[in-house]
CSV table of C-alpha atoms in Angstrom, one decimal:
chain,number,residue,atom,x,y,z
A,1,UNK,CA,-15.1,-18.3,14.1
A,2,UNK,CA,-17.3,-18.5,11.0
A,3,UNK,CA,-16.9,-16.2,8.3
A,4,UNK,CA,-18.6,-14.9,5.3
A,5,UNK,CA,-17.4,-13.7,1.9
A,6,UNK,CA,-19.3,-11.2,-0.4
A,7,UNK,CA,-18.4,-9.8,-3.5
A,8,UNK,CA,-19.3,-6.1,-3.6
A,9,UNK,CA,-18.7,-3.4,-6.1
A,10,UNK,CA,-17.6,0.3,-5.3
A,11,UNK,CA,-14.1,-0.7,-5.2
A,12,UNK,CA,-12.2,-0.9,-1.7
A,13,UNK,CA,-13.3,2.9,-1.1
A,14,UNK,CA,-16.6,2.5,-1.0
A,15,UNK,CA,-16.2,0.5,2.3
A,16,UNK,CA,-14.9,3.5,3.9
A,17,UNK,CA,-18.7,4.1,4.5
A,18,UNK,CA,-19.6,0.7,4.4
A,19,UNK,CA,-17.9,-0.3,7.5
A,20,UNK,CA,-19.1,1.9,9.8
A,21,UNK,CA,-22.3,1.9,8.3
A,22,UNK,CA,-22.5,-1.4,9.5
A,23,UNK,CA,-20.3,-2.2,12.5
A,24,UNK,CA,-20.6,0.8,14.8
A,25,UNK,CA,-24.2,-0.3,16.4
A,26,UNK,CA,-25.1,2.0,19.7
A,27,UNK,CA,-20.7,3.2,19.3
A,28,UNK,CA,-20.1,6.4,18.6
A,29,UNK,CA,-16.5,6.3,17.4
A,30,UNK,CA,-14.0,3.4,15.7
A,31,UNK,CA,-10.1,3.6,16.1
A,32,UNK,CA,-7.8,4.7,12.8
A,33,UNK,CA,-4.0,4.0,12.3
A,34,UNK,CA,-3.4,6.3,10.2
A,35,UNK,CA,-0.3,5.4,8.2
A,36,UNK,CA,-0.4,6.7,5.2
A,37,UNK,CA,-2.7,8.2,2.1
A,38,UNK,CA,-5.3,4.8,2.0
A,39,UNK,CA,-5.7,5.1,5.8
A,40,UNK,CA,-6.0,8.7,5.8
A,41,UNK,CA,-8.7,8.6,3.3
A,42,UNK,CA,-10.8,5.9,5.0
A,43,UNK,CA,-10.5,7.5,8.9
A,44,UNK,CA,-11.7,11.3,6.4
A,45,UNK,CA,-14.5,9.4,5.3
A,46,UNK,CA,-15.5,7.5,8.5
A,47,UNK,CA,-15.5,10.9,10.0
A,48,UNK,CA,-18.9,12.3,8.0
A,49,UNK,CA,-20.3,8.9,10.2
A,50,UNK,CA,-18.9,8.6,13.7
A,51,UNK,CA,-16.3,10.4,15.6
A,52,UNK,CA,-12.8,9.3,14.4
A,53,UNK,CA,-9.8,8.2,16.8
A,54,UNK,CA,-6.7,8.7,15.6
A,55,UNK,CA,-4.3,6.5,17.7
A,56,UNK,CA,-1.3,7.7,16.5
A,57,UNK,CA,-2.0,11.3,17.6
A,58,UNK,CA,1.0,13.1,16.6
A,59,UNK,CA,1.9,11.7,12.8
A,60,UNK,CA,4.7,12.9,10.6
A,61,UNK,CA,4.1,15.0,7.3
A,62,UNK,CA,5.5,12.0,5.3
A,63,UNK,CA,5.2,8.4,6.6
A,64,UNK,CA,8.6,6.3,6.2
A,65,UNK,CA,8.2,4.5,9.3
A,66,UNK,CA,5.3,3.0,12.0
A,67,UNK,CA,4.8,3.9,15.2
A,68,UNK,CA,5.1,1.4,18.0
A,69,UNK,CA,1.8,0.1,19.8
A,70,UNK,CA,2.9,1.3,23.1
A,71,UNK,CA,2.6,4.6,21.8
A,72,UNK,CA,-1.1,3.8,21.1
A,73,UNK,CA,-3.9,5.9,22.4
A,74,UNK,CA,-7.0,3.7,21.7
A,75,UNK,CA,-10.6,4.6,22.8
A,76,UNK,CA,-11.4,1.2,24.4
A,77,UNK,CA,-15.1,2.0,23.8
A,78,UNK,CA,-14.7,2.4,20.2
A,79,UNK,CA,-16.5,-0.2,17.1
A,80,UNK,CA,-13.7,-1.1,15.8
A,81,UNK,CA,-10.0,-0.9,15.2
A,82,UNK,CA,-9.2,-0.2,11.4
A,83,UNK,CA,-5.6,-0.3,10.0
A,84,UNK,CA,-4.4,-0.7,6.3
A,85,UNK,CA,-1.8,-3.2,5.9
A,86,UNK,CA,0.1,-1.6,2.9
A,87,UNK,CA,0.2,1.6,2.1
A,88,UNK,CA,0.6,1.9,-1.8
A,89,UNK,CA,1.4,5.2,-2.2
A,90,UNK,CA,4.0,5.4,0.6
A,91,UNK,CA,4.8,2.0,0.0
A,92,UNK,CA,4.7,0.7,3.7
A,93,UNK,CA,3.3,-2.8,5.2
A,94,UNK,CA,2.6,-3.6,8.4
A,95,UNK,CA,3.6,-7.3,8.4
A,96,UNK,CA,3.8,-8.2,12.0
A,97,UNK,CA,0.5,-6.5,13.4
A,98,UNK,CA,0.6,-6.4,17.0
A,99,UNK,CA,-2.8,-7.8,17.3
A,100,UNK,CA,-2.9,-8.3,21.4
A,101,UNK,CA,-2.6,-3.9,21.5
A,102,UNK,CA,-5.9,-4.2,20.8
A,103,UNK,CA,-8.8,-4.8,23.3
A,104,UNK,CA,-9.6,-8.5,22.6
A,105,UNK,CA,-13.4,-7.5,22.3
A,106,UNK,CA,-12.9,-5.1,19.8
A,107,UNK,CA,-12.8,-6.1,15.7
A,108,UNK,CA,-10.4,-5.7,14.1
A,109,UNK,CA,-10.5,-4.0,10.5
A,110,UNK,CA,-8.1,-4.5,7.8
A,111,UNK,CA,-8.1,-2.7,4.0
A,112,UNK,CA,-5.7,-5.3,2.3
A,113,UNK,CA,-6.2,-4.4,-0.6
A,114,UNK,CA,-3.0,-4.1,-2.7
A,115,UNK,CA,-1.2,-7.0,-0.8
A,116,UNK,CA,-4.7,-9.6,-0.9
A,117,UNK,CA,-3.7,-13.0,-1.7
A,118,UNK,CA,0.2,-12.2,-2.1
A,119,UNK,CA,1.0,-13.9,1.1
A,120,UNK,CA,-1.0,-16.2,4.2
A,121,UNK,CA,-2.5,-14.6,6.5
A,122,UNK,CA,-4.4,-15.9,9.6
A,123,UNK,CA,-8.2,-14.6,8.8
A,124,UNK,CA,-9.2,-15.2,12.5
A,125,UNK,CA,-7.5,-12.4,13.5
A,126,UNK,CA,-10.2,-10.0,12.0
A,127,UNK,CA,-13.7,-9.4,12.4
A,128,UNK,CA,-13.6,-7.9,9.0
A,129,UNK,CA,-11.3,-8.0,5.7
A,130,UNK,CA,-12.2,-5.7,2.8
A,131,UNK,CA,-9.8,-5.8,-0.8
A,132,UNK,CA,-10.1,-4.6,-3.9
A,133,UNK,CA,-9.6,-7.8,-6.2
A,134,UNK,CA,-7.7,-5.7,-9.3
A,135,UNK,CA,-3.9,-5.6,-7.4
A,136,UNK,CA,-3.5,-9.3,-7.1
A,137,UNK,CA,-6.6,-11.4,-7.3
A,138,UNK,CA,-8.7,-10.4,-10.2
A,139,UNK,CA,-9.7,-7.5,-12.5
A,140,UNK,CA,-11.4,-3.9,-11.3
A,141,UNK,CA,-14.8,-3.9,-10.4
A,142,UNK,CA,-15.3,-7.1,-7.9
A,143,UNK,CA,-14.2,-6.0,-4.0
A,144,UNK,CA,-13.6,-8.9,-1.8
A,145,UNK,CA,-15.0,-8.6,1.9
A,146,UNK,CA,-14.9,-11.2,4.4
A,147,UNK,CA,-16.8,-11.0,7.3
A,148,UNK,CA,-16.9,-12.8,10.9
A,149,UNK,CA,-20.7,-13.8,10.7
A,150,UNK,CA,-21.1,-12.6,14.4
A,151,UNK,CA,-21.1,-9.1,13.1
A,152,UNK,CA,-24.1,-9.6,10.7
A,153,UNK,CA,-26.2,-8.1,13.0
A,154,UNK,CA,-29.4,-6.0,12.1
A,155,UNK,CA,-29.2,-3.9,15.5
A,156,UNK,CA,-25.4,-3.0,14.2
A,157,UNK,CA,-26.4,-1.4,11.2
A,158,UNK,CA,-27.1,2.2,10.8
A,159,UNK,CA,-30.3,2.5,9.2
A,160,UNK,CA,-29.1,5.1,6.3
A,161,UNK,CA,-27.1,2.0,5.2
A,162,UNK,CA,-28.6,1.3,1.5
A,163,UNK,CA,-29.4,-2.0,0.8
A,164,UNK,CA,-26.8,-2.8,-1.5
A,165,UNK,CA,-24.0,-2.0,1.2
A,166,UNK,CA,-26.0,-3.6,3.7
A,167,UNK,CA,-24.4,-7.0,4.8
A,168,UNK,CA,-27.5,-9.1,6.4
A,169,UNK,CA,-29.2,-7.7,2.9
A,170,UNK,CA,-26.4,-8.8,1.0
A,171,UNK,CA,-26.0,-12.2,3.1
A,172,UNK,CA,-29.1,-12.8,1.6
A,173,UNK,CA,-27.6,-12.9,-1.8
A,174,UNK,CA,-28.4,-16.2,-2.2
A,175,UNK,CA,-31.9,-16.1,-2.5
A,176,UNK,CA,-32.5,-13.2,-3.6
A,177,UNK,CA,-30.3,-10.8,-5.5
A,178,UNK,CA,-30.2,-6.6,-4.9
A,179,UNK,CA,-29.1,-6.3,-7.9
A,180,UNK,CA,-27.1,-7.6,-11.0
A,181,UNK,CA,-23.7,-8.4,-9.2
A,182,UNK,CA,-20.3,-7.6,-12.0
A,183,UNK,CA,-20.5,-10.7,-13.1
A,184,UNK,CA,-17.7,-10.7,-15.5
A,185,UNK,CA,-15.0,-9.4,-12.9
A,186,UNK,CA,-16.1,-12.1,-10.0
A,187,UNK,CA,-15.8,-14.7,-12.8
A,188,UNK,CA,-12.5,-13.6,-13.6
A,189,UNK,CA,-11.3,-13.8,-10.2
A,190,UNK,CA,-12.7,-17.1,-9.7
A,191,UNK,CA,-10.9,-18.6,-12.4
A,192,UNK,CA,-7.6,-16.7,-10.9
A,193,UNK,CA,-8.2,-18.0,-7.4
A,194,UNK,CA,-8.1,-21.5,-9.1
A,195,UNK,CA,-4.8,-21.1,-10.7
A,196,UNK,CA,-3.5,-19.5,-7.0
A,197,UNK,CA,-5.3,-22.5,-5.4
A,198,UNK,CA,-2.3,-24.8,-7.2
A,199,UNK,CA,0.8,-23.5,-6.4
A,200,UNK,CA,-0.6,-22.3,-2.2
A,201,UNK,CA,-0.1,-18.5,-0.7
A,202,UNK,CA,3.0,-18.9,0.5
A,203,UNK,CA,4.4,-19.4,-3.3
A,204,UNK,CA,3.2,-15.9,-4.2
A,205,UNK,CA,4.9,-14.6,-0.7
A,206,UNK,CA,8.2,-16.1,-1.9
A,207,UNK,CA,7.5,-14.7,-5.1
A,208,UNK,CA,7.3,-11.0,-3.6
A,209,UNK,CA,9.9,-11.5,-1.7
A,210,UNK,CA,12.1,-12.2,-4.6
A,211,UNK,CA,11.0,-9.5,-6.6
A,212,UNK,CA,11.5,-6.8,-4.2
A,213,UNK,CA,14.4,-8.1,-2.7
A,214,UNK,CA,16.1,-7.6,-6.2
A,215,UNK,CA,14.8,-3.9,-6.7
A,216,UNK,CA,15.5,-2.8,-3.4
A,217,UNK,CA,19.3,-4.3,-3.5
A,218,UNK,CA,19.7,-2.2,-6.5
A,219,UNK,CA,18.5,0.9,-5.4
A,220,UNK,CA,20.7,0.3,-1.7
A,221,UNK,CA,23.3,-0.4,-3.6
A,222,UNK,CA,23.7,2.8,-6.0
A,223,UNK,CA,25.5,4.5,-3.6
A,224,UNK,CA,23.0,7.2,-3.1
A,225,UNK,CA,22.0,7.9,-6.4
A,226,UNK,CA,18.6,6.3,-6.2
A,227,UNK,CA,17.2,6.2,-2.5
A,228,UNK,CA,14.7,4.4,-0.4
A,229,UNK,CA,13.7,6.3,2.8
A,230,UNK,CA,11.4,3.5,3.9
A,231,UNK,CA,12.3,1.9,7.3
A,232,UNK,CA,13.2,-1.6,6.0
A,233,UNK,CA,11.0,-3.5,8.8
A,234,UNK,CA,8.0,-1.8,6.7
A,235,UNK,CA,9.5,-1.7,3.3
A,236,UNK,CA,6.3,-3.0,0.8
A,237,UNK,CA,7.0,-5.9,-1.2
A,238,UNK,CA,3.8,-4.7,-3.2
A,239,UNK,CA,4.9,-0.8,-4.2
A,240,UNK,CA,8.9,0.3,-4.1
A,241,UNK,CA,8.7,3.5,-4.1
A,242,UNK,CA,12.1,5.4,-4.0
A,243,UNK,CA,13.8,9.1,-5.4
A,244,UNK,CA,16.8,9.6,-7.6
A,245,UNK,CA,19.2,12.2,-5.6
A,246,UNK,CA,19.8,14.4,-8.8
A,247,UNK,CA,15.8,15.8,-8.2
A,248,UNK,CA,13.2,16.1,-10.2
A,249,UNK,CA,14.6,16.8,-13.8
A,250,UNK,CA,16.7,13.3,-13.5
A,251,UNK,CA,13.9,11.5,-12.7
A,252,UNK,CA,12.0,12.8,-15.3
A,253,UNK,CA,14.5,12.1,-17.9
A,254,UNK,CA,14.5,8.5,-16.3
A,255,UNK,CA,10.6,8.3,-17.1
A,256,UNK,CA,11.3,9.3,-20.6
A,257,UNK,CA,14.0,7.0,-21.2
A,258,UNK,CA,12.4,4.3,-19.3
A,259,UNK,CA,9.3,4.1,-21.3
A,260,UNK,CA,11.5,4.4,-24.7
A,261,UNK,CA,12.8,1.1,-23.2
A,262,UNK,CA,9.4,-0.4,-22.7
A,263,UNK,CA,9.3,0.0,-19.0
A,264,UNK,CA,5.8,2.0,-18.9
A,265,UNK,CA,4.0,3.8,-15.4
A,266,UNK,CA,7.7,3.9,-13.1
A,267,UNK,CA,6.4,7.4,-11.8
A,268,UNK,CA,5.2,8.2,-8.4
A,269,UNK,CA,2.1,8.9,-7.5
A,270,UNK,CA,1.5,12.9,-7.7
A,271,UNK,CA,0.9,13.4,-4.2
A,272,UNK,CA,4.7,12.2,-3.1
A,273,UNK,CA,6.3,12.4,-6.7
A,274,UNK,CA,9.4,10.3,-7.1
A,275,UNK,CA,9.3,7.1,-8.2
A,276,UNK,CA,7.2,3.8,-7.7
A,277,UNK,CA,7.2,0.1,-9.4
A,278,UNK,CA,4.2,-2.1,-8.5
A,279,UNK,CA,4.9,-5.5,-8.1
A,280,UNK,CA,1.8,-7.9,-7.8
A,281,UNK,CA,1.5,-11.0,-8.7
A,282,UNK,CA,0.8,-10.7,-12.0
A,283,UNK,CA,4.6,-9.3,-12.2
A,284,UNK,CA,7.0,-11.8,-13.7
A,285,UNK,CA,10.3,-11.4,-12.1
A,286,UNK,CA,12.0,-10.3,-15.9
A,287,UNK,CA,9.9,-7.5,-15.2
A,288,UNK,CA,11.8,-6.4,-12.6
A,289,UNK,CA,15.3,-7.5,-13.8
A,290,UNK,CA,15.2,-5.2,-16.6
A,291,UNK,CA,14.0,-2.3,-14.7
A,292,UNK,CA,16.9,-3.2,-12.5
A,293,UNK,CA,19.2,-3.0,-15.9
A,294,UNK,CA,17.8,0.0,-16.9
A,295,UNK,CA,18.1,1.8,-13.7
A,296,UNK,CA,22.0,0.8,-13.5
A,297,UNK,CA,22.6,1.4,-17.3
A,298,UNK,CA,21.0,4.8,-16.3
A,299,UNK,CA,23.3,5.6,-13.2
A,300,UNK,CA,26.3,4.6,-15.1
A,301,UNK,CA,25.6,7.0,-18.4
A,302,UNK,CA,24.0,10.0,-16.2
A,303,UNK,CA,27.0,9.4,-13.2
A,304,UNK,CA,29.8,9.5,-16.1
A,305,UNK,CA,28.1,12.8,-17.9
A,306,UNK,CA,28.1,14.3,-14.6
A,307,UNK,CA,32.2,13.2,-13.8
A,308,UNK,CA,33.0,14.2,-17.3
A,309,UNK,CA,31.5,17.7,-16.9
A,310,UNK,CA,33.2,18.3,-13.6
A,311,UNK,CA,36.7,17.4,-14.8
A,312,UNK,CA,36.7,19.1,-17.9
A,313,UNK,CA,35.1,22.3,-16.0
A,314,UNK,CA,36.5,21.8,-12.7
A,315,UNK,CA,39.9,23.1,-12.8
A,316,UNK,CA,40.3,27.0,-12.0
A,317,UNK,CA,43.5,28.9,-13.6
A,318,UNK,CA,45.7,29.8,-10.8
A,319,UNK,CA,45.4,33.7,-10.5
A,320,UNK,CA,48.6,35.5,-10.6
A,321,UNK,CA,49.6,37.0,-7.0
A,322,UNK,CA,49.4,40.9,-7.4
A,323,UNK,CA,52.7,42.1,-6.3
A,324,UNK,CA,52.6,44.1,-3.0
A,325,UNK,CA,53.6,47.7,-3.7
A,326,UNK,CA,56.1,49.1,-1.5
């Protein structure tokens, strides 16, 4: 299969719209796995186009885990099938996608866009790819979509699409421009696809895996006192995110502290709270070493505040026994 790349603007959201806009055709509805805030958004806005299928019809109020294909409920006449492989805010990835659960005829869609480029992938899986470039490929402002050229088709595309999301108007680019493109940002990630180009994908995969690996050992190994409810088969190399078991007054005593120690943005996001570290590319593996100091130097000084307060508070006086009266 051929495919075709475009850099768009509008950030990975705006192709929320843009995908249906141009892929449903005569459907009426696409397939959503909704599993987590990214997904949820994109099947929300989907919905103002086409009638939305939720396959996993009965989700939980937080997402720590993935529900198995067999527990699927697809529309088989649907567009498309749209997933997103990591969930940044609940800090999930689906790494192993269980491609043949979905009716060979049926695209499939993927929002990679905070684990793009930090680790192979095999493209002809997908009918369509959409990222934004500013996790691990470039800055803000240039969206990466790659598109199997079969699905450039003018009798796909609703015609409320505007031009500029338009992709047989934008496959035009070439000769003639909508508009003037973010020149600067697509530059920038041209110039960082170069310097990926030397070292290969699976470098940055190893990379991840290193960098995570080493966080996540720390926080499974403070005995509880920071804690990752994450199913580890879907544990994000992209976005730990994990809680400190002393609540929300610790953890905001560890944001304090940690930024006094130059570790800046360790919070959660406000919609889960708790705690998060990003790790893309651009992440040296130091980085992550001395959050991993910090976060033991800060168990060990908090742990012994809390033992010193218990002993020297712990110990009740022995009441006197009240002599029976005869």
């Amino acid at each position: 299969a051929e495919y075709q790349i475009f850099f768009m603007q509008g950030g990975a959201s705006l192709q929320f719209s843009g995908v249906p806009m141009n892929l449903l055709g005569e459907k009426k509805s696409a397939n959503f796995l909704v599993t987590g805030v990214w997904s949820d958004k994109a099947a929300s806005e989907a919905a103002n186009l086409c009638k939305v299928n939720r396959v996993w019809t009965e989700p939980p109020k937080q997402y720590y885990s993935i529900i198995g294909a067999d527990k699927w409920k697809i529309d088989p006449e649907a567009a498309y099938f749209h997933y997103c492989s990591n969930e940044t805010i609940n800090g999930l990835t689906y790494y192993d996608f269980p491609y043949s659960a979905v009716p060979a005829t049926m695209p499939i869609v993927c929002d990679m866009s905070s684990e793009f480029c930090s680790r192979p992938i095999d493209v002809t899986k997908y009918g369509l790819i959409f990222a934004g470039a500013q996790k691990n490929c470039g800055p803000a402002g240039n969206t990466v979509v790659i598109v199997r050229k079969d699905l450039i088709k003018k009798e796909k595309i609703m015609k409320i699409t505007p031009s500029i999301m338009n992709f047989e108007e934008v496959n035009k680019a070439s000769e003639q421009m909508l508009n003037t493109p973010g020149t600067w940002s697509v530059y920038v990630t041209g110039l960082y696809v170069n310097y990926m180009n030397k070292f290969g994908l699976k470098h940055f995969e190893d990379l991840a895996i290193a960098r995570s690996k080493l966080l996540y050992d720390a926080i499974d190994s403070s005995s509880g006192y920071y804690i990752n409810k994450i199913d580890p088969k879907f544990r994000s190399r992209q976005n730990v995110v994990f809680q400190m078991a002393k609540g929300e007054a610790a953890e905001k005593k560890f944001f304090a502290e940690a930024e006094k120690a130059g570790l800046i943005d360790v919070s959660g996001h406000r919609s889960v709270g708790g705690l998060r570290a990003s790790l893309y590319n651009a992440m040296p593996i130091e980085g992550v070493e001395a959050l991993t100091k910090f976060m033991k130097k800060f168990m060990d000084e908090n742990k012994q505040a809390r033992l010193t307060f218990t002993f020297s508070l712990g110990f009740k006086k022995k009441k006197k026994k009240k002599k029976k009266k005869k």
